[in-house]
Short mmCIF file of C-alpha atoms in Angstrom, two decimals:
data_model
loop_
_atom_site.label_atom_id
_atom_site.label_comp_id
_atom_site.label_asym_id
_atom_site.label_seq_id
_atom_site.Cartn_x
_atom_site.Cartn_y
_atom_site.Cartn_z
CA UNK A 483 137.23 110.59 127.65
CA UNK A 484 140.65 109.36 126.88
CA UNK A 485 142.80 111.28 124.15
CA UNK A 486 144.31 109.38 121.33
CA UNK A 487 147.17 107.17 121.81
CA UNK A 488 149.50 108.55 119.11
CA UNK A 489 148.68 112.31 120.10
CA UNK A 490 151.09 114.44 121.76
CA UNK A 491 150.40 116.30 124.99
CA UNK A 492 150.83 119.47 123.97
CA UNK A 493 147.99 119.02 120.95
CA UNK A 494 145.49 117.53 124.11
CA UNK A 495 143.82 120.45 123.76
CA UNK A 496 143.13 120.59 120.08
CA UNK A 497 141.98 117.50 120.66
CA UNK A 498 139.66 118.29 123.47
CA UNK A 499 138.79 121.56 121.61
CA UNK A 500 137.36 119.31 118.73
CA UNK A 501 135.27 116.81 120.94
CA UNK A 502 134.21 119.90 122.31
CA UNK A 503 132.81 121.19 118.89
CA UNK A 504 131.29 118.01 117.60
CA UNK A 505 129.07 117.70 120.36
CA UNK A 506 128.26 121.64 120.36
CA UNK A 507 127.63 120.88 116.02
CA UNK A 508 129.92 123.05 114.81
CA UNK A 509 131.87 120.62 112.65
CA UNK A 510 133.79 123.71 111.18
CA UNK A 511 135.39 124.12 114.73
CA UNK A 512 135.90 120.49 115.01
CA UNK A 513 137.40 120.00 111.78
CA UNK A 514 140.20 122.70 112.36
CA UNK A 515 141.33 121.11 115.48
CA UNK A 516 141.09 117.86 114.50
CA UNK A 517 143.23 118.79 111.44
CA UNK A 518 145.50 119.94 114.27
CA UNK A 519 145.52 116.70 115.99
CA UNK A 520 145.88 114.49 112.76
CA UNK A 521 148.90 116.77 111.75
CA UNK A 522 150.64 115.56 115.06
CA UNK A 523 149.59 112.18 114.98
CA UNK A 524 149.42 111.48 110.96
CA UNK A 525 148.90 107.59 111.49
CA UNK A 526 146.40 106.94 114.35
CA UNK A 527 143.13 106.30 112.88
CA UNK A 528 141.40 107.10 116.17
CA UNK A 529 141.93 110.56 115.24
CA UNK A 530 141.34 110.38 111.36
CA UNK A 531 138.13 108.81 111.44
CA UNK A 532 136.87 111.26 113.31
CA UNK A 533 138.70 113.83 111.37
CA UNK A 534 137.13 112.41 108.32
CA UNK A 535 133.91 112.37 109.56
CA UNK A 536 134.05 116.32 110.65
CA UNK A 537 135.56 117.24 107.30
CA UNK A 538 132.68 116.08 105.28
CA UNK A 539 130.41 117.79 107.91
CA UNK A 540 132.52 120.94 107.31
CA UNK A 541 132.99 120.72 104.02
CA UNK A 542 136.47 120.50 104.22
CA UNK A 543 137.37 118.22 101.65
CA UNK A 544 141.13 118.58 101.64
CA UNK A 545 141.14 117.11 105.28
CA UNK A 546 138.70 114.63 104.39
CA UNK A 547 140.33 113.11 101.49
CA UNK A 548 143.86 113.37 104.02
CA UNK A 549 141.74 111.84 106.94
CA UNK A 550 140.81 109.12 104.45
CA UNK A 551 143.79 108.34 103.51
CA UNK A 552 145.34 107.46 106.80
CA UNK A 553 142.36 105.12 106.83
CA UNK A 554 143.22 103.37 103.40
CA UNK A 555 146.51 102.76 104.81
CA UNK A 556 145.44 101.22 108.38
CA UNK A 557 143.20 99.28 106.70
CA UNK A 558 140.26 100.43 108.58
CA UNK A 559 138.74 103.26 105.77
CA UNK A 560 134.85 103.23 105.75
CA UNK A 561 132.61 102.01 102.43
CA UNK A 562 132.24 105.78 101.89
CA UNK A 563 135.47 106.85 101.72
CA UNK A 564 136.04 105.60 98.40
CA UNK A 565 133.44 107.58 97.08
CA UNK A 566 136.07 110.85 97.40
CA UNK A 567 138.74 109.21 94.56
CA UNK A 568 135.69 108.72 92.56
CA UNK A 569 134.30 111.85 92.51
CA UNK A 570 137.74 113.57 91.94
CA UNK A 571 138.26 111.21 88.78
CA UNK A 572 134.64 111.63 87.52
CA UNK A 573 135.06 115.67 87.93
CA UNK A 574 138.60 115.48 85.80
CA UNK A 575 137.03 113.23 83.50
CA UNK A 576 139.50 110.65 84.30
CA UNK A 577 137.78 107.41 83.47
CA UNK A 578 141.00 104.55 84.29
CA UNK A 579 140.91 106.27 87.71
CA UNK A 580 137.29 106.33 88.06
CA UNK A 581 137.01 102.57 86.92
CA UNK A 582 139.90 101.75 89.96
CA UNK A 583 137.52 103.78 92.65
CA UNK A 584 134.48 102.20 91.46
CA UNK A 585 135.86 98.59 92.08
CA UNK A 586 137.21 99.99 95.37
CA UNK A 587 133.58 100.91 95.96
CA UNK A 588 132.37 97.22 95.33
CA UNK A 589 133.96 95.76 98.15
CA UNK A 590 131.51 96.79 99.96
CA UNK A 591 127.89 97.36 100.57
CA UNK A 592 128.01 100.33 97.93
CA UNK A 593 128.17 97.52 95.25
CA UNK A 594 124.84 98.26 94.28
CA UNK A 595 126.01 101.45 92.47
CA UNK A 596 128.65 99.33 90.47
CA UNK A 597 126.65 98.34 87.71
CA UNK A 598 125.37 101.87 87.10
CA UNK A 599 128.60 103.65 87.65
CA UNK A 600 130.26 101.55 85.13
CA UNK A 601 127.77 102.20 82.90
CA UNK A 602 128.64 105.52 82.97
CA UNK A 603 131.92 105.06 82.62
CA UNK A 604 131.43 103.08 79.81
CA UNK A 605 129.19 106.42 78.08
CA UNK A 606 131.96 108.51 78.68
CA UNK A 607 134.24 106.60 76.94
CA UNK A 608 131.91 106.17 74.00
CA UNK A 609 131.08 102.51 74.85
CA UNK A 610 127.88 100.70 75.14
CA UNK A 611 126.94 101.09 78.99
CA UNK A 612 124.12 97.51 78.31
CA UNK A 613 126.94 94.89 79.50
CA UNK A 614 127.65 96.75 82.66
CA UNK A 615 123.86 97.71 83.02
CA UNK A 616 123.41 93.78 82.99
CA UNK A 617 125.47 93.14 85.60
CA UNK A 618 122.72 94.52 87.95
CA UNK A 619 120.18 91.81 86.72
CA UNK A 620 120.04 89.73 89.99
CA UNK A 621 120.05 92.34 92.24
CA UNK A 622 116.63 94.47 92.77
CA UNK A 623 118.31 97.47 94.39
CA UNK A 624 120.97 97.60 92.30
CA UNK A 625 118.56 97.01 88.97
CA UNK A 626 116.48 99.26 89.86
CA UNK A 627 119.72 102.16 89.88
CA UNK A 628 120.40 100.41 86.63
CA UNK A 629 116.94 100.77 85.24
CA UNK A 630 116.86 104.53 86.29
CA UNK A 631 120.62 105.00 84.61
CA UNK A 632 119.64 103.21 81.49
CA UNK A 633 117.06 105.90 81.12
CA UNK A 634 119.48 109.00 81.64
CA UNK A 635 121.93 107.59 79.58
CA UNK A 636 119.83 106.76 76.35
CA UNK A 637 118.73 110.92 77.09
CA UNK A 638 122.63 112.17 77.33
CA UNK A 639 124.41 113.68 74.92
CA UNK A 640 126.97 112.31 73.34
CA UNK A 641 130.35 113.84 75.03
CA UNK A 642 128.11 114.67 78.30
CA UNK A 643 130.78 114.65 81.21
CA UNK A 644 131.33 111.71 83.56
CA UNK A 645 130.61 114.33 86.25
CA UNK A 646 126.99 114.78 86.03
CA UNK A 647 126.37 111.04 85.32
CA UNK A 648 128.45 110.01 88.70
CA UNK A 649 126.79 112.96 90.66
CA UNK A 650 123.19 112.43 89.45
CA UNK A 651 123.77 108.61 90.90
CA UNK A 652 125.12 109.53 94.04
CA UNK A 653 122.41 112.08 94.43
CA UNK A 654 119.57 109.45 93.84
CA UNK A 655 120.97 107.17 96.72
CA UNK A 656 120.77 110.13 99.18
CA UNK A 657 117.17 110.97 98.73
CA UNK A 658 116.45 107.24 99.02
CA UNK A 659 117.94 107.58 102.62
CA UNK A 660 116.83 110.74 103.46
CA UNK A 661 113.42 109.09 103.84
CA UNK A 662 115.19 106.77 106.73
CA UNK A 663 117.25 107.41 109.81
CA UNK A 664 119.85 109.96 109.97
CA UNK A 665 123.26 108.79 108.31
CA UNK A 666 126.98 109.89 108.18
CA UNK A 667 126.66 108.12 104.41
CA UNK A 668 124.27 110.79 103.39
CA UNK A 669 126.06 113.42 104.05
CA UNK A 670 129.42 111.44 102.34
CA UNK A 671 127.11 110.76 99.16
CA UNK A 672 125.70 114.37 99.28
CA UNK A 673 129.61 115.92 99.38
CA UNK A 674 130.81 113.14 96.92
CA UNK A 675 128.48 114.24 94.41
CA UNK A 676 128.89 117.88 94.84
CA UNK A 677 132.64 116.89 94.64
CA UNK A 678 131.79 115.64 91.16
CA UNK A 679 129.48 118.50 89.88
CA UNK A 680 130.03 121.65 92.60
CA UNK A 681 127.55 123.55 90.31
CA UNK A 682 124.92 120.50 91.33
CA UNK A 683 122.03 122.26 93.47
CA UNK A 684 120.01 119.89 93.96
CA UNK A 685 122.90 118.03 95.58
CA UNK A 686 123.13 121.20 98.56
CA UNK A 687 119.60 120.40 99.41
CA UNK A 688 120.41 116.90 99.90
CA UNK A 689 123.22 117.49 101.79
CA UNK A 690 121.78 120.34 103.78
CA UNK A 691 118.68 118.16 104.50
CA UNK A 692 120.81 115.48 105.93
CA UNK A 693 122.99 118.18 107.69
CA UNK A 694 120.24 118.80 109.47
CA UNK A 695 118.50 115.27 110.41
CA UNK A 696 122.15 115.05 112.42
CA UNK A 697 121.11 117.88 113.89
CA UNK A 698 123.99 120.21 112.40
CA UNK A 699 121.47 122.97 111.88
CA UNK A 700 123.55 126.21 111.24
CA UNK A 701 126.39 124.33 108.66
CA UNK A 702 123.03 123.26 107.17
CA UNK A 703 121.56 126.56 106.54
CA UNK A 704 125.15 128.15 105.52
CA UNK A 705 125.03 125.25 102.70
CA UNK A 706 121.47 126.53 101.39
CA UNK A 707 123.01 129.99 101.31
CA UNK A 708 125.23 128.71 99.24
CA UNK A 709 122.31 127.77 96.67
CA UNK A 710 121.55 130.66 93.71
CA UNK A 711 119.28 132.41 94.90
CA UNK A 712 118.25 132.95 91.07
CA UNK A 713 118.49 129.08 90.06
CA UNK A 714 116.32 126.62 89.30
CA UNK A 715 116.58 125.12 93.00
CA UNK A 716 116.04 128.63 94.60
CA UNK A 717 112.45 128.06 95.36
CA UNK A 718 113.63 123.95 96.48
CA UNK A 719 116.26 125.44 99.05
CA UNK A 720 113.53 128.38 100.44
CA UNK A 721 111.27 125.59 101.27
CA UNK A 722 114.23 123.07 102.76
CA UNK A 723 115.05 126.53 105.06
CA UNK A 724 111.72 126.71 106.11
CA UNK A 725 111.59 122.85 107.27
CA UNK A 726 114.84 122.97 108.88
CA UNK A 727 114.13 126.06 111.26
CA UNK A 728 110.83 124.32 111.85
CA UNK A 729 112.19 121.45 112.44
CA UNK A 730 114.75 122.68 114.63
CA UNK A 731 111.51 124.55 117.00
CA UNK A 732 113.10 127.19 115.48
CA UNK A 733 109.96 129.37 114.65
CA UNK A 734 110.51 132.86 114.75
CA UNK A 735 112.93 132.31 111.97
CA UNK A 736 111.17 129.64 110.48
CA UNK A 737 107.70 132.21 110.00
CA UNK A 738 110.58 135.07 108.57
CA UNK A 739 111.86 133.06 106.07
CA UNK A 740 108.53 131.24 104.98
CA UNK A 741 106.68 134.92 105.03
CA UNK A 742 109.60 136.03 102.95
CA UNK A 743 109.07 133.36 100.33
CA UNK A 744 105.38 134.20 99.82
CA UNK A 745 106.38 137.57 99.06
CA UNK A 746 107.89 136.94 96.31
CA UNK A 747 106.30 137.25 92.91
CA UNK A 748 107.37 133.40 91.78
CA UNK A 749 105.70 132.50 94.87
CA UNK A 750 102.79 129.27 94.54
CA UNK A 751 100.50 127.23 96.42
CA UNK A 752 102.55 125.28 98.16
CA UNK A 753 104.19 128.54 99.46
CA UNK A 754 101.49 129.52 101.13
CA UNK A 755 100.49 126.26 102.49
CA UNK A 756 103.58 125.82 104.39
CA UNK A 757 103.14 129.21 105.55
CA UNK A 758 99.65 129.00 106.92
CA UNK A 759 100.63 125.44 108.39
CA UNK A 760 103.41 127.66 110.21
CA UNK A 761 101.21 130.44 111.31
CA UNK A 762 98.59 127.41 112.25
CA UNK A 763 100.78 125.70 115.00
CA UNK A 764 102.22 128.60 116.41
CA UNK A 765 99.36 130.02 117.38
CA UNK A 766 98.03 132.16 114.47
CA UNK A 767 95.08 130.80 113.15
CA UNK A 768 93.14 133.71 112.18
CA UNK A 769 95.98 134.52 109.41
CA UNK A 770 96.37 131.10 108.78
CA UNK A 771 93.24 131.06 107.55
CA UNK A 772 93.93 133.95 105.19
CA UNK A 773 96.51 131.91 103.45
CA UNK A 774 94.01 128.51 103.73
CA UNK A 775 91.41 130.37 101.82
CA UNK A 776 93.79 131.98 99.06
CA UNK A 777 94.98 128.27 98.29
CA UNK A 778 91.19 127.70 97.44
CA UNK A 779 90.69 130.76 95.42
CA UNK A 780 93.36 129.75 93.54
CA UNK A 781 91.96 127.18 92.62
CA UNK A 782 90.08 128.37 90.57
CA UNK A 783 87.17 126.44 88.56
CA UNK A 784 87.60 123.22 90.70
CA UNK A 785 86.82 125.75 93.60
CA UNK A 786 89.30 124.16 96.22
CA UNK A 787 89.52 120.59 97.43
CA UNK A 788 88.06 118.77 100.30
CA UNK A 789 91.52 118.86 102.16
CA UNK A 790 91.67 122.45 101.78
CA UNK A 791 88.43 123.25 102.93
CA UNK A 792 88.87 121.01 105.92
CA UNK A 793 92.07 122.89 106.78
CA UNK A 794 90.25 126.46 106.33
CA UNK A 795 87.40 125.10 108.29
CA UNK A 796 89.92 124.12 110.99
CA UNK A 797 91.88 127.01 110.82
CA UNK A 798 88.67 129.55 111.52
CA UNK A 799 87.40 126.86 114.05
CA UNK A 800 90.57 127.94 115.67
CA UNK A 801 90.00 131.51 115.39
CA UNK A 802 86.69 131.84 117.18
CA UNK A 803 84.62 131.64 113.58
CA UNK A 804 82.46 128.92 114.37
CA UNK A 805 79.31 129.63 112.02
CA UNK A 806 82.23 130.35 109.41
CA UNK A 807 84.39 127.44 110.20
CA UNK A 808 80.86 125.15 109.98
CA UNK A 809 80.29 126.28 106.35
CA UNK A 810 84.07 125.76 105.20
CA UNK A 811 83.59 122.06 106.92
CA UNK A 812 80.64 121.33 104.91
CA UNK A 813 81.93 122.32 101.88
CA UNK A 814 85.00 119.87 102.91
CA UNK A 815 82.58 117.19 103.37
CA UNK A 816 80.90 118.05 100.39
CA UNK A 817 83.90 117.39 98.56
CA UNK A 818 85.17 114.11 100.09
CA UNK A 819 82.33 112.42 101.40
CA UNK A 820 83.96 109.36 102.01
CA UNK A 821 86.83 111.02 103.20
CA UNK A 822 87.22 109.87 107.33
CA UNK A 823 89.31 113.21 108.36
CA UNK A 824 86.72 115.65 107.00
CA UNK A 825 83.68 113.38 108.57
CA UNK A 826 85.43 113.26 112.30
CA UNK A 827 86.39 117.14 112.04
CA UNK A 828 82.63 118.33 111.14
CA UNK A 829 81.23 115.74 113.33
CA UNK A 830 83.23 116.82 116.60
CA UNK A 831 83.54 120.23 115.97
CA UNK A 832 79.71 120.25 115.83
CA UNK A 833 79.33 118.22 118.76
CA UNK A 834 81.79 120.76 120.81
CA UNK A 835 79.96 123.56 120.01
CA UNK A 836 76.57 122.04 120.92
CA UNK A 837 75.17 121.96 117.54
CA UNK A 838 72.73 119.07 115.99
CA UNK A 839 74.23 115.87 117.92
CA UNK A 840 71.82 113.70 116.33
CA UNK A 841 72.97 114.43 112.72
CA UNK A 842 76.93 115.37 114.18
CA UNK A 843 76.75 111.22 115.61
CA UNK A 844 75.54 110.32 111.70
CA UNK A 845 78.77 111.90 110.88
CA UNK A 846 81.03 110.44 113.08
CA UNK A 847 79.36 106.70 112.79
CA UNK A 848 80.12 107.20 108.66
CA UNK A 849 84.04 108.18 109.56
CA UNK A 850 84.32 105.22 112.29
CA UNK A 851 83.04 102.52 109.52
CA UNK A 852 85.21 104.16 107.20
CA UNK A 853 88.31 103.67 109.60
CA UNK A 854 87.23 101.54 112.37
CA UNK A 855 91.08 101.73 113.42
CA UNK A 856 91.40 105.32 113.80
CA UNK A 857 91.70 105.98 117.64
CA UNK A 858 90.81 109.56 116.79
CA UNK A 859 87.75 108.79 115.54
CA UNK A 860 86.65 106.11 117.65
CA UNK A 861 87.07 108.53 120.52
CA UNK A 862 84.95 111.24 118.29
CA UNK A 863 81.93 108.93 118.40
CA UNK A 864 82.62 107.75 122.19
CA UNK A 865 81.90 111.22 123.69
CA UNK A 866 79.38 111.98 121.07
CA UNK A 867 77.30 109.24 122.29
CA UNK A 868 78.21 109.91 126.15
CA UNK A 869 77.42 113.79 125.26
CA UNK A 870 74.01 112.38 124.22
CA UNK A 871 73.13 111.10 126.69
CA UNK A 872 74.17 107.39 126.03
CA UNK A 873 77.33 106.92 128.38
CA UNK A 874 76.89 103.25 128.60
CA UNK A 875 77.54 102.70 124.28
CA UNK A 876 80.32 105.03 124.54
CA UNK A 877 82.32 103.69 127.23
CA UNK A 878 83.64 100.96 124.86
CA UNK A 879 84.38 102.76 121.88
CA UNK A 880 86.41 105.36 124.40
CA UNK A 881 88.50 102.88 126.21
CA UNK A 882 89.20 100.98 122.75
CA UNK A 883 90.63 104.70 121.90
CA UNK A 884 92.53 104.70 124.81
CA UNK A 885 94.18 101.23 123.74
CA UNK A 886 94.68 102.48 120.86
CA UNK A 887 96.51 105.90 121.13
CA UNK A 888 97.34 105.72 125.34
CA UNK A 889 99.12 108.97 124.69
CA UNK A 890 96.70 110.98 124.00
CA UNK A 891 95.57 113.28 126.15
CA UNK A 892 91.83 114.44 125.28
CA UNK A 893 90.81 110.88 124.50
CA UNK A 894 92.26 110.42 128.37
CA UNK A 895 89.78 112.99 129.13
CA UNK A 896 87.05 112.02 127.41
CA UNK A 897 87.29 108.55 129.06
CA UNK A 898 87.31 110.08 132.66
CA UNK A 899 84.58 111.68 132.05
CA UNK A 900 82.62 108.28 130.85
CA UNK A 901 83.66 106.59 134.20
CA UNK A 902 82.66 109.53 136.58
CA UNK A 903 79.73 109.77 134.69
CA UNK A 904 79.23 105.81 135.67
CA UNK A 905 80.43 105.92 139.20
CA UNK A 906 83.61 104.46 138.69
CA UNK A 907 85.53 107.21 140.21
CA UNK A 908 88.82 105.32 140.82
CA UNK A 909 88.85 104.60 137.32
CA UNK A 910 88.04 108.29 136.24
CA UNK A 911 90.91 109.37 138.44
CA UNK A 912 93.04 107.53 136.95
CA UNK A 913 92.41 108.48 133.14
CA UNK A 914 92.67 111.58 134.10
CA UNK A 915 95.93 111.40 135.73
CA UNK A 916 97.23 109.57 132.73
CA UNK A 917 96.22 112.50 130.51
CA UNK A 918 97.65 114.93 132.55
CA UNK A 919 101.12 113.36 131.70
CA UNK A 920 100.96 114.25 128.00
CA UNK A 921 97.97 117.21 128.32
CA UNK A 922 98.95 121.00 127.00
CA UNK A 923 100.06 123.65 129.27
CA UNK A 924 96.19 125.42 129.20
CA UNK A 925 94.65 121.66 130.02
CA UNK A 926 96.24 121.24 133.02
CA UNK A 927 94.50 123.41 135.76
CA UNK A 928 91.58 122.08 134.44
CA UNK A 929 92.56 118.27 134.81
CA UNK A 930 94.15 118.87 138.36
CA UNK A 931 90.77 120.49 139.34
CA UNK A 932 89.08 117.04 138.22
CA UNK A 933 91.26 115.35 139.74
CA UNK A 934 90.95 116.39 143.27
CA UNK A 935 87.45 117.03 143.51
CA UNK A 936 85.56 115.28 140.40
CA UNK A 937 83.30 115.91 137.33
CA UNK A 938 81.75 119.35 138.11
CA UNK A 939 77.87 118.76 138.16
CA UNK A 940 76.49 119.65 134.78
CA UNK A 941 80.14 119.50 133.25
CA UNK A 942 80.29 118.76 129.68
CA UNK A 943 83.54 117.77 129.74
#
C-alpha cells in the first residue's frame, strides 16, 4: 500500500490511520485523518478523492466541498461533485449560481437532471419552467424526471424555495438506485439534497439506506437518530433501523428495536409483520405466530388474506401446531386458490406429516401446472409421488428440481432418496453429498449418516 506522492513523512501515519478506518467503516475516523493528510498535501488528488469520498460518508461537508475542490482544479473531480455548489446555491436561494452548477452538472452523465433542475430554477425566478421541461423530450430518463417535476411544480406555491424543488429531485434519483447495486453517487445525491433542505427526512432514510448497502452500518444508524423521532418520517426511519440491523445479521438488536416499534400506540400492520417475520427466522415461531394472527384480526370484515393465512399456517407449522397450522393453511387456500405458494405449502406440509397423500398430490399437481418452473414445487410433487409409493414418476420431476435450484439442499435430499430407493446408490451418494454442502447445521448428522451407510430401511426420508 504505497502512501501518496505529495504527502509528507511525518503525516504517513494519518494517512495509514485513515486507510485503516475506511476499511474498518468508520468514515468519521477516516475523514479526520484524511483531512490531516489533505492539509499537508493540499494538491494531490490521490489524497482528495479519497478525502472526498470519506467526507460525504461522514458527513463532513466542509472537507468534502475542500476535497472537491482540489479535484475541480486537477481536473479529475467526479460527476457528483458538482452536485455540492448546487445544493449550496439552491439552499441560499441563489439562482445565477445554481444555473452555473447545473451546467457543470451536464457535462456529465447527471445530464438527465438538467432539464428538471432548470425548470426549477426557472419557478424560482417566477419564469415558466415548460421550455426547460422540453428540453427533456428525447430523452426517456430524463422525461420521465421532467414529467414527475412538471407535476410538483404546477402543485408549488408561488415563492416556494429553490431548496425543496432541487432536494426533492435529487432525492427521487437516489431511491431509483437504491433498488440497484451499492453506489458512492447515492450517498453524494442523498448528502446533496440534505445539503439543500437539512430539515428533509426523507432524504436521511435515503442516505442512511445507502449508508448501509456500503456496509457503513453504525454512521447509518447515527443518521436515523438524527430523524424526529416525532415527524412524519419517524415511523419510515423505525422500519429502515429494523432492516439495517437485520440486514447487517444483526438480530438481537434488530428484534429490540422492531419489538419497540410495535409498542407504540401509532404502531400498524406492517409493524407487526416485520416483527413476526423477525421472530420467524430467528427461531421464534410460536410468537411469530401471535403477531401473524393479529395481522388477520385486524383485518377485520375481509377476515385476513390468503398470504396471511399461509404465513400463520407456516408459522404454527413451525411451532409444533400441526392440526392448527392445517386449518390456517386451508383457510389460505381457501382464499387464493390459484395461488401456487399456498397450494405447495398445504400440499407438503400434509404430505410431511403423513396426512391424506392422495388429496395432498391433488394439491401439489394444481401448484406445479400453475408454475411448472418453480423448482420448489416441482420437488413438492417429486417426493409426494415417491412417498406414495410411485418412485419411478417422481424421479424426473426431482432431478428437473435439482437442475433447477442445484443449491438447494432438501430437494438434494429428496433426490437421494429417489435413487436409493431405485438402486442407484452411487447416484444417491452423490445427491446427498451435494446437499450436505449447502444443508443447515441440524441436517447434517443426518445426511453424513446416509451417506456412509444408506437409506435406513423403512426411512421416509
Amino acid at each position: 500500500m504505497a502512501a501518496p506522492a505529495a504527502a509528507e513523512t511525518g503525516d504517513l501515519s494519518a494517512y495509514l490511520k485513515a486507510r485503516a478506518a475506511d476499511a474498518a467503516g468508520r468514515p468519521d475516523l477516516a475523514a479526520a485523518s484524511y483531512a490531516k493528510v489533505l492539509a499537508a498535501a493540499p494538491d494531490d488528488p490521490v489524497v482528495a478523492i479519497r478525502a472526498y469520498r470519506e467526507a460525504l460518508e461522514a458527513g463532513d461537508m466542509p472537507l468534502a466541498s475542500r476535497a472537491a475542490a482540489v479535484l475541480a482544479r486537477a481536473g479529475v473531480a467526479p460527476a457528483d461533485a458538482a452536485l455540492l455548489p448546487l445544493a449550496d446555491a439552491a439552499r441560499a436561494g441563489d439562482t445565477k449560481a445554481a444555473s452555473a452548477a447545473i451546467a457543470a452538472l451536464a457535462t456529465g452523465p447527471l445530464v438527465v437532471l438538467a432539464p428538471s433542475l432548470y425548470a426549477w430554477v426557472a419557478h424560482a425566478e417566477g419564469r415558466d419552467p415548460e421550455p426547460s421541461l422540453a428540453t427533456a423530450a428525447k430523452d426517456p430518463v430524463a422525461n420521465r424526471f421532467a414529467t414527475e417535476a412538471r407535476t410538483l411544480i404546477a402543485a408549488a406555491p408561488r415563492r416556494q424555495p429553490l431548496a425543496i424543488g432541487v432536494s426533492r429531485l435529487l432525492a427521487r434519483l437516489a431511491s431509483d438506485l437504491a433498488a440497484g447495486e451499492p453506489s458512492p453517487l447515492s450517498i453524494a445525491l442523498t448528502q446533496a439534497a440534505l445539503r439543500a433542505d437539512p430539515r428533509y427526512d426523507s432524504a436521511r432514510i435515503l442516505l442512511a439506506d445507502a449508508l448501509a448497502r456500503n456496509r457503513i452500518v453504525d454512521r447509518a444508524l447515527a443518521v436515523l437518530d438524527e430523524i424526529d423521532p416525532k415527524g412524519a418520517f419517524a415511523a419510515a426511519a423505525a422500519a429502515e433501523r429494523v432492516e439495517i440491523l437485520a440486514n447487517a445479521d444483526r438480530d438481537g438488536e434488530a428484534l429490540a428495536a422492531a419489538k419497540n416499534r410495535v409498542d407504540q400506540a401509532d404502531a400498524e400492520p406492517a409493524d407487526w409483520q416485520r416483527y413476526a417475520d423477525l421472530l420467524l427466522t430467528t427461531g421464534n415461531p410460536a410468537e411469530a405466530a401471535t403477531w401473524y394472527r393479529r395481522i388477520i384480526t385486524a383485518d377485520g370484515a375481509n377476515g385476513g388474506s390468503w398470504g396471511s393465512w399461509l404465513q400463520y399456517g407456516g408459522a404454527l407449522d413451525q411451532a409444533g401446531r400441526w392440526p392448527e397450522a392445517r386449518d390456517a393453511l386451508e383457510k389460505a387456500v381457501a382464499r387464493g386458490p390459484a395461488q401456487p405458494l399456498a397450494l405447495n405449502y398445504l400440499g407438503f406440509a400434509q404430505v410431511e406429516h403423513g396426512d391424506d397423500i392422495p388429496a395432498s398430490i391433488r394439491l401439489l399437481e394444481r401448484a406445479s401446472r400453475l408454475d411448472p418452473a418453480n423448482a420448489s414445487i416441482t420437488d413438492s410433487l417429486g417426493w409426494a409421488y415417491h412417498l406414495s409409493g410411485d418412485t419411478a414418476r417422481a424421479l424426473p420431476l426431482l432431478e428437473r428440481a435439482g437442475q433447477g435450484d442445484p443449491a438447494n439442499a432438501e430437494i438434494g435430499d429428496h433426490l437421494g432418496d429417489a435413487y436409493w430407493t431405485v438402486g442407484r446408490q452411487y447416484e444417491a451418494r452423490y445427491a446427498w453429498r451435494a446437499a450436505l454442502l449447502t444443508a443447515e447445521p441440524s441436517d447434517t448428522a443426518r445426511l453424513t449418516a446416509k451417506i456412509a451407510n444408506g437409506l435406513p430401511p423403512k426411512a421416509r426420508r
